[in-house]
Tab-separated table of C-alpha atoms in Angstrom:
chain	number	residue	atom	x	y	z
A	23	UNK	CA	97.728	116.085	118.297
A	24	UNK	CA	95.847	117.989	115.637
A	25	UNK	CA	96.620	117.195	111.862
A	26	UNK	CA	97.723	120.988	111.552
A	27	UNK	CA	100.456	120.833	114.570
A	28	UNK	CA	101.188	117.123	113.077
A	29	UNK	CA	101.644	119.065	109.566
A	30	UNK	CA	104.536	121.246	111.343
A	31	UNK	CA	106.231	118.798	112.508
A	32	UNK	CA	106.279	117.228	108.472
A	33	UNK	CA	107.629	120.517	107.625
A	34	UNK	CA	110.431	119.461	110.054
A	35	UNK	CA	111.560	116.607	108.170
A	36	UNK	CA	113.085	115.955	105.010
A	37	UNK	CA	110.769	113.263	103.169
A	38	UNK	CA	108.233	110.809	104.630
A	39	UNK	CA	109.017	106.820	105.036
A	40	UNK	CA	106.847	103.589	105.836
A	41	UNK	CA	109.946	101.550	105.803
A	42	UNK	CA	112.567	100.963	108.619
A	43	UNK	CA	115.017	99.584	106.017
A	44	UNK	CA	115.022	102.706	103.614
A	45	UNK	CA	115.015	105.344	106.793
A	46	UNK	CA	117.356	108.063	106.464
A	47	UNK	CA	118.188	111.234	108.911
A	48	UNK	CA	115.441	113.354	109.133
A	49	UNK	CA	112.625	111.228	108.102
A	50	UNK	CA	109.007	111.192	109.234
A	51	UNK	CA	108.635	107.446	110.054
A	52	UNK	CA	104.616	106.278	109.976
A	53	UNK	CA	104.512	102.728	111.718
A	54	UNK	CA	101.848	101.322	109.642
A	55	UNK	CA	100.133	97.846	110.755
A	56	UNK	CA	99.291	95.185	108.327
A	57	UNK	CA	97.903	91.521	108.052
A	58	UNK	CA	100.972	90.194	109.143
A	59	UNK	CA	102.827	93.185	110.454
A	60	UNK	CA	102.693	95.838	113.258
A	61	UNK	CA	105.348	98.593	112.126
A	62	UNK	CA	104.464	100.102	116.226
A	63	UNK	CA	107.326	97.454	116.752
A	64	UNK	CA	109.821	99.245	114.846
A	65	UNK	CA	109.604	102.682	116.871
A	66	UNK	CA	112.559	103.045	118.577
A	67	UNK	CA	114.798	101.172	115.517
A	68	UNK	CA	113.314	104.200	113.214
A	69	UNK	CA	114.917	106.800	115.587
A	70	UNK	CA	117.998	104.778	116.376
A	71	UNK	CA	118.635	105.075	112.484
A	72	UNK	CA	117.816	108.630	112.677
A	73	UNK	CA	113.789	109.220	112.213
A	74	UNK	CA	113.508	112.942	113.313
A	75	UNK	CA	109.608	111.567	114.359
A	76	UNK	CA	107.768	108.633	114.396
A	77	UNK	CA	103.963	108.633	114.215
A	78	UNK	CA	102.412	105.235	115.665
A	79	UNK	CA	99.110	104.700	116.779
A	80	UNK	CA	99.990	102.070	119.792
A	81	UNK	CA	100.890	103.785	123.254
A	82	UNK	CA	102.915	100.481	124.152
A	83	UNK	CA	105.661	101.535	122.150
A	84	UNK	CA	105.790	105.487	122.933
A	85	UNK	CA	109.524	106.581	123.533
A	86	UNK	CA	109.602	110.314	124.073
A	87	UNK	CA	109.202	113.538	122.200
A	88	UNK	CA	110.151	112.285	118.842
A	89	UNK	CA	106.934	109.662	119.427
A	90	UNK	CA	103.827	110.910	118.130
A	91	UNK	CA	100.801	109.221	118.928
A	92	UNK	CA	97.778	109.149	117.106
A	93	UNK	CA	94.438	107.145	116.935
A	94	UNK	CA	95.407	105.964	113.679
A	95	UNK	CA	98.168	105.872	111.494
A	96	UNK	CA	97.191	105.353	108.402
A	97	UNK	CA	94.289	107.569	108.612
A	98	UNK	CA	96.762	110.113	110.064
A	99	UNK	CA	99.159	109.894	106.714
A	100	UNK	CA	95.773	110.039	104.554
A	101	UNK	CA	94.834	113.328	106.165
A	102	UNK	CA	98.339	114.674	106.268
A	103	UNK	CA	98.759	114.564	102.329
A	104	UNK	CA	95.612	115.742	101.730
A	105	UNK	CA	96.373	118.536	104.177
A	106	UNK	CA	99.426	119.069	102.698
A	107	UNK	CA	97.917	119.045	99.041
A	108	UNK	CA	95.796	122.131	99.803
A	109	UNK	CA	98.278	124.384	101.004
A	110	UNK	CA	100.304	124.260	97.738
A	111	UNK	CA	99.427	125.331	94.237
A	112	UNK	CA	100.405	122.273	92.468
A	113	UNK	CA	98.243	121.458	89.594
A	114	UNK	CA	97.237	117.663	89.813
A	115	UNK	CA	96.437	115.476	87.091
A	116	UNK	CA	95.275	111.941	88.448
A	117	UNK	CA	94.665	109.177	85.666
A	118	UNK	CA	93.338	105.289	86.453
A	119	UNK	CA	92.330	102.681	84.207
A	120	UNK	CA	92.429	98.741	83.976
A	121	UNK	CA	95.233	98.577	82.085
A	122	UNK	CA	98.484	100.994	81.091
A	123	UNK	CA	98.326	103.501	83.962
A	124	UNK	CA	102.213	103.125	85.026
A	125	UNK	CA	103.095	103.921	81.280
A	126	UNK	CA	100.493	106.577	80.693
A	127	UNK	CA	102.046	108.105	83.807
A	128	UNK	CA	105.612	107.788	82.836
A	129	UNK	CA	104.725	109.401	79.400
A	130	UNK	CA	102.438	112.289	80.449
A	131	UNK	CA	105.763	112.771	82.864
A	132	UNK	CA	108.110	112.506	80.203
A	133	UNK	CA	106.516	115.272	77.988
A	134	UNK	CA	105.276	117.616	80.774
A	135	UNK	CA	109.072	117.946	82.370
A	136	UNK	CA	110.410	119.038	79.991
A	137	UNK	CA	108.546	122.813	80.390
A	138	UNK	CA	107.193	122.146	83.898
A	139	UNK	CA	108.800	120.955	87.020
A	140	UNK	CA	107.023	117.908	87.907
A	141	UNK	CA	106.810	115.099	90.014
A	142	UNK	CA	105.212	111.563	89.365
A	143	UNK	CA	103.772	108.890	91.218
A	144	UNK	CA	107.415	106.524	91.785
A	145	UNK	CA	106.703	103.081	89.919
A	146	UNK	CA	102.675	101.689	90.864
A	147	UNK	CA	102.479	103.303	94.538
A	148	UNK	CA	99.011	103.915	93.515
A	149	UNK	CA	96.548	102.754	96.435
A	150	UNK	CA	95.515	104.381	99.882
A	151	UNK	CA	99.281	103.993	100.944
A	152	UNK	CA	100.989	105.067	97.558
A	153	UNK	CA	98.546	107.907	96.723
A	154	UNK	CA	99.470	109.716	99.819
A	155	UNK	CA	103.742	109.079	99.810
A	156	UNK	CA	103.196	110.619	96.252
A	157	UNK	CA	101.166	113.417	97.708
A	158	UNK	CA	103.971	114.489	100.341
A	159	UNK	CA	106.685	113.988	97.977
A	160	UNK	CA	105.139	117.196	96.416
A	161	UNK	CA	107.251	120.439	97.286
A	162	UNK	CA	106.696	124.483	96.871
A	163	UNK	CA	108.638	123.912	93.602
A	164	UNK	CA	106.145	120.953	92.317
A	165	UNK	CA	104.074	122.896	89.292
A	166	UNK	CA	102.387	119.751	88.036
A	167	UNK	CA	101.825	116.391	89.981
A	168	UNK	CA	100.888	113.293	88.465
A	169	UNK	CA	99.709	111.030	90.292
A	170	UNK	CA	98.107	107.358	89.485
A	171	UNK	CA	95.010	105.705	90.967
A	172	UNK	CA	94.577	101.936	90.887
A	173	UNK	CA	91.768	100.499	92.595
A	174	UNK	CA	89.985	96.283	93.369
A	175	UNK	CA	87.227	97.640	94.810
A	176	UNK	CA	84.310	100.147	94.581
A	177	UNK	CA	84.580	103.548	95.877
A	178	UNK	CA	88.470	103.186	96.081
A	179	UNK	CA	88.839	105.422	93.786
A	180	UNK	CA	86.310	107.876	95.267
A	181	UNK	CA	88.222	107.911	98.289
A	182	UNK	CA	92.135	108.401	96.348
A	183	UNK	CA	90.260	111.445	94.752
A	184	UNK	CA	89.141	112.876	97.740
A	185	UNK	CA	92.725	112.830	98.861
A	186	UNK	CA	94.423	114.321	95.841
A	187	UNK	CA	92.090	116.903	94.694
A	188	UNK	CA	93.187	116.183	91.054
A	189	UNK	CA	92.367	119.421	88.661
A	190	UNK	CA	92.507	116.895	85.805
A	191	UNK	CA	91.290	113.565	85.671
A	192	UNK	CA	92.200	110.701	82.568
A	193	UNK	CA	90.911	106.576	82.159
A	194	UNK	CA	92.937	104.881	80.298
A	195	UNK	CA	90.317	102.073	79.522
A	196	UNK	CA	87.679	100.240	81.152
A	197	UNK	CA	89.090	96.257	81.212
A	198	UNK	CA	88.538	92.913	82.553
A	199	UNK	CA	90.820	93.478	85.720
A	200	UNK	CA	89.956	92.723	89.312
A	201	UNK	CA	86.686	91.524	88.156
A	202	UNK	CA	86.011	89.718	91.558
A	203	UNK	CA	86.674	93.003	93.602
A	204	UNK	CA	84.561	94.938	91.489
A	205	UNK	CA	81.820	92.467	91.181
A	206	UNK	CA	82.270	92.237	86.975
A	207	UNK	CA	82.697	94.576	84.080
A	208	UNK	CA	80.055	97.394	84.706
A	209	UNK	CA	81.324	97.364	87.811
A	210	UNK	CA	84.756	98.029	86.336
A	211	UNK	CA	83.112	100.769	84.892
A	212	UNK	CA	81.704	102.061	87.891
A	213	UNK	CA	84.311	101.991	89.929
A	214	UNK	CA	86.644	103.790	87.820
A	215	UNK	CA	84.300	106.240	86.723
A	216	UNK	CA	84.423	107.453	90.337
A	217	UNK	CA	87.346	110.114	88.707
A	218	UNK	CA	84.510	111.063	86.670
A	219	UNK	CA	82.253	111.642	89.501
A	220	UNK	CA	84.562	113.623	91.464
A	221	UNK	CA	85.506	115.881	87.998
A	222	UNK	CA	81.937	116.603	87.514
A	223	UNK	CA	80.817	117.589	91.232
A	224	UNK	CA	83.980	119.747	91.630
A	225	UNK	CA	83.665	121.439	88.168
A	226	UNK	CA	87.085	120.172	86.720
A	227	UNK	CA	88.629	119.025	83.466
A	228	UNK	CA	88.727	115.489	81.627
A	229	UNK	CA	90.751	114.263	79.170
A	230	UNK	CA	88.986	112.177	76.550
A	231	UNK	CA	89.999	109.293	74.190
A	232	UNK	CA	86.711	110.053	71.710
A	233	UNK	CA	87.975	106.217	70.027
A	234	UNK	CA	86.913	104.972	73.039
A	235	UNK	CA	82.802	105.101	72.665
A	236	UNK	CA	82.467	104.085	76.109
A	237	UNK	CA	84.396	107.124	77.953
A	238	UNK	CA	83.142	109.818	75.094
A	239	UNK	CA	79.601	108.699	76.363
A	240	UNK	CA	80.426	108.978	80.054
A	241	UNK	CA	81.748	112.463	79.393
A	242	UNK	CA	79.878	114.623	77.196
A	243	UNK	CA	78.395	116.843	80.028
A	244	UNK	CA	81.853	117.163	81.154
A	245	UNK	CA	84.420	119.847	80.426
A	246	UNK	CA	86.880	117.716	78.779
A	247	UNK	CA	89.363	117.870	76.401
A	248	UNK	CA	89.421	115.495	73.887
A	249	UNK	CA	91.595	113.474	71.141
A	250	UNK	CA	91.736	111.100	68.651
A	251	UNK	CA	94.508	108.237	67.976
A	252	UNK	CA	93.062	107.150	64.951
C-alpha cells in the first residue's frame, strides 16, 4: 500500500499511537519493533481496544482489513508525517541544541500561543520516533508547529530535518553532550549544525544568539534573525 492511500486511511483516524496501553477508539496503531520488543505482537490487542488500523510490518500477525502491512513500520510513520507535513500550511520552527531545548520549546510555545494557534513537541519526543508523533499531531488549524530535534549521532539531525521541513531553524548551544556518539566537541558542532545545513540549501530563516561567537560565525551567510541577551 502506497504512502498516499496509507495517508487516507490516517485521515480516518483520530490521532496516531505507538502504545497499546494509551490506545483509544479510533487510533492509528504503528507496531513498532525494538531491542527488546516486537509491537507486531500486539496487533490484534490494539483493535480489541478499538485501533480503527494497525500498521505492522510482519505478515505473521495480519488479522483482516483493519491490518495494514507494510515493509517497514517505522519507515512507514517517517514518511507518513513528512507526507502529512507537506499538505498543510503550518509554519515550522525546529530548534536543537546540547542543552535547554525542552525549555526553549516550552517558552517559544508559551509566547507564540498566545496570537497563534500552535502546537509543540509533548515533553522530549524529539528523535526519529518523537519527531514524527509531533508531526501528525499537526491539524488544518495548526498555524505554527514547534517542534524539537535532539540527536547522539551524526546526520540525525539531517535526517529529523528532512522530515519536518522546518521554515525556521534555532541552536540553543553547542555543549559537551553525547560526546561518544558524536565522536567529541566539533563533532557536537557538526552534528547540530546539520539545521544549519538544511536552512541554507532550502533558502530559510535562522534565529541567532550573536553572544554566542560560535553560532554568529556559522551563520553570517545565512538569512537569520538575530538578538542579543546581554
Amino acid at each position: 500500500m502506497n504512502i498516499k492511500t496509507i495517508y487516507s486511511k490516517f485521515l480516518e483516524c483520530n490521532s496516531i499511537t505507538t502504545d497499546t496501553r494509551k490506545i483509544e477508539v479510533g487510533n492509528m496503531f504503528f507496531a513498532l519493533k525494538g531491542e527488546k520488543f516486537d509491537a507486531n505482537t500486539f496487533a490484534k490487542q490494539a483493535i480489541e481496544k478499538g485501533a480503527k488500523y494497525v500498521i505492522i510490518d510482519n505478515s505473521d500477525y495480519f488479522i483482516d482489513s483493519k491490518t495494514i502491512l507494510v515493509d517497514d513500520a517505522l519507515a512507514t510513520l517517517q514518511k507518513l508525517a513528512n507526507y502529512h507535513r507537506n499538505q498543510l500550511k503550518t509554519t515550522i520552527i525546529a530548534l536543537t541544541g546540547s542543552n535547554g531545548k525542552t525549555t526553549t520549546k516550552e517558552l517559544i510555545n508559551c509566547v507564540l500561543s498566545q496570537k497563534f494557534k500552535t502546537t509543540a513537541t509533548i515533553g522530549n519526543l524529539n528523535n526519529h520516533i518523537g519527531v514524527p508523533l509531533t508531526l501528525l499531531s499537526f491539524t488544518k488549524a495548526t498555524e505554527i508547529g514547534i517542534v524539537e530535534m535532539g540527536a547522539n549521532h551524526q546526520k540525525e539531525i539531517e535526517f529529523l530535518c528532512n522530515i519536518a521541513q522546518p521554515d525556521y531553524g534555532y541552536i540553543t548551544n553547542f555543549g559537551k553532550a553525547h560526546l561518544e556518539g558524536f565522536g567529541g566537541i566539533e563533532g557536537i558542532i557538526k552534528g547540530k549544525s546539520e539545521m544549519y545545513d538544511f536552512i541554507s540549501q532550502n533558502n530559510k530563516l535562522v534565529f541567532v544568539n550573536l553572544d554566542d561567537e560560535l553560532q554568529n560565525e556559522k551563520t553570517t551567510k545565512l538569512k537569520r534573525y538575530t538578538f542579543q541577551l546581554l
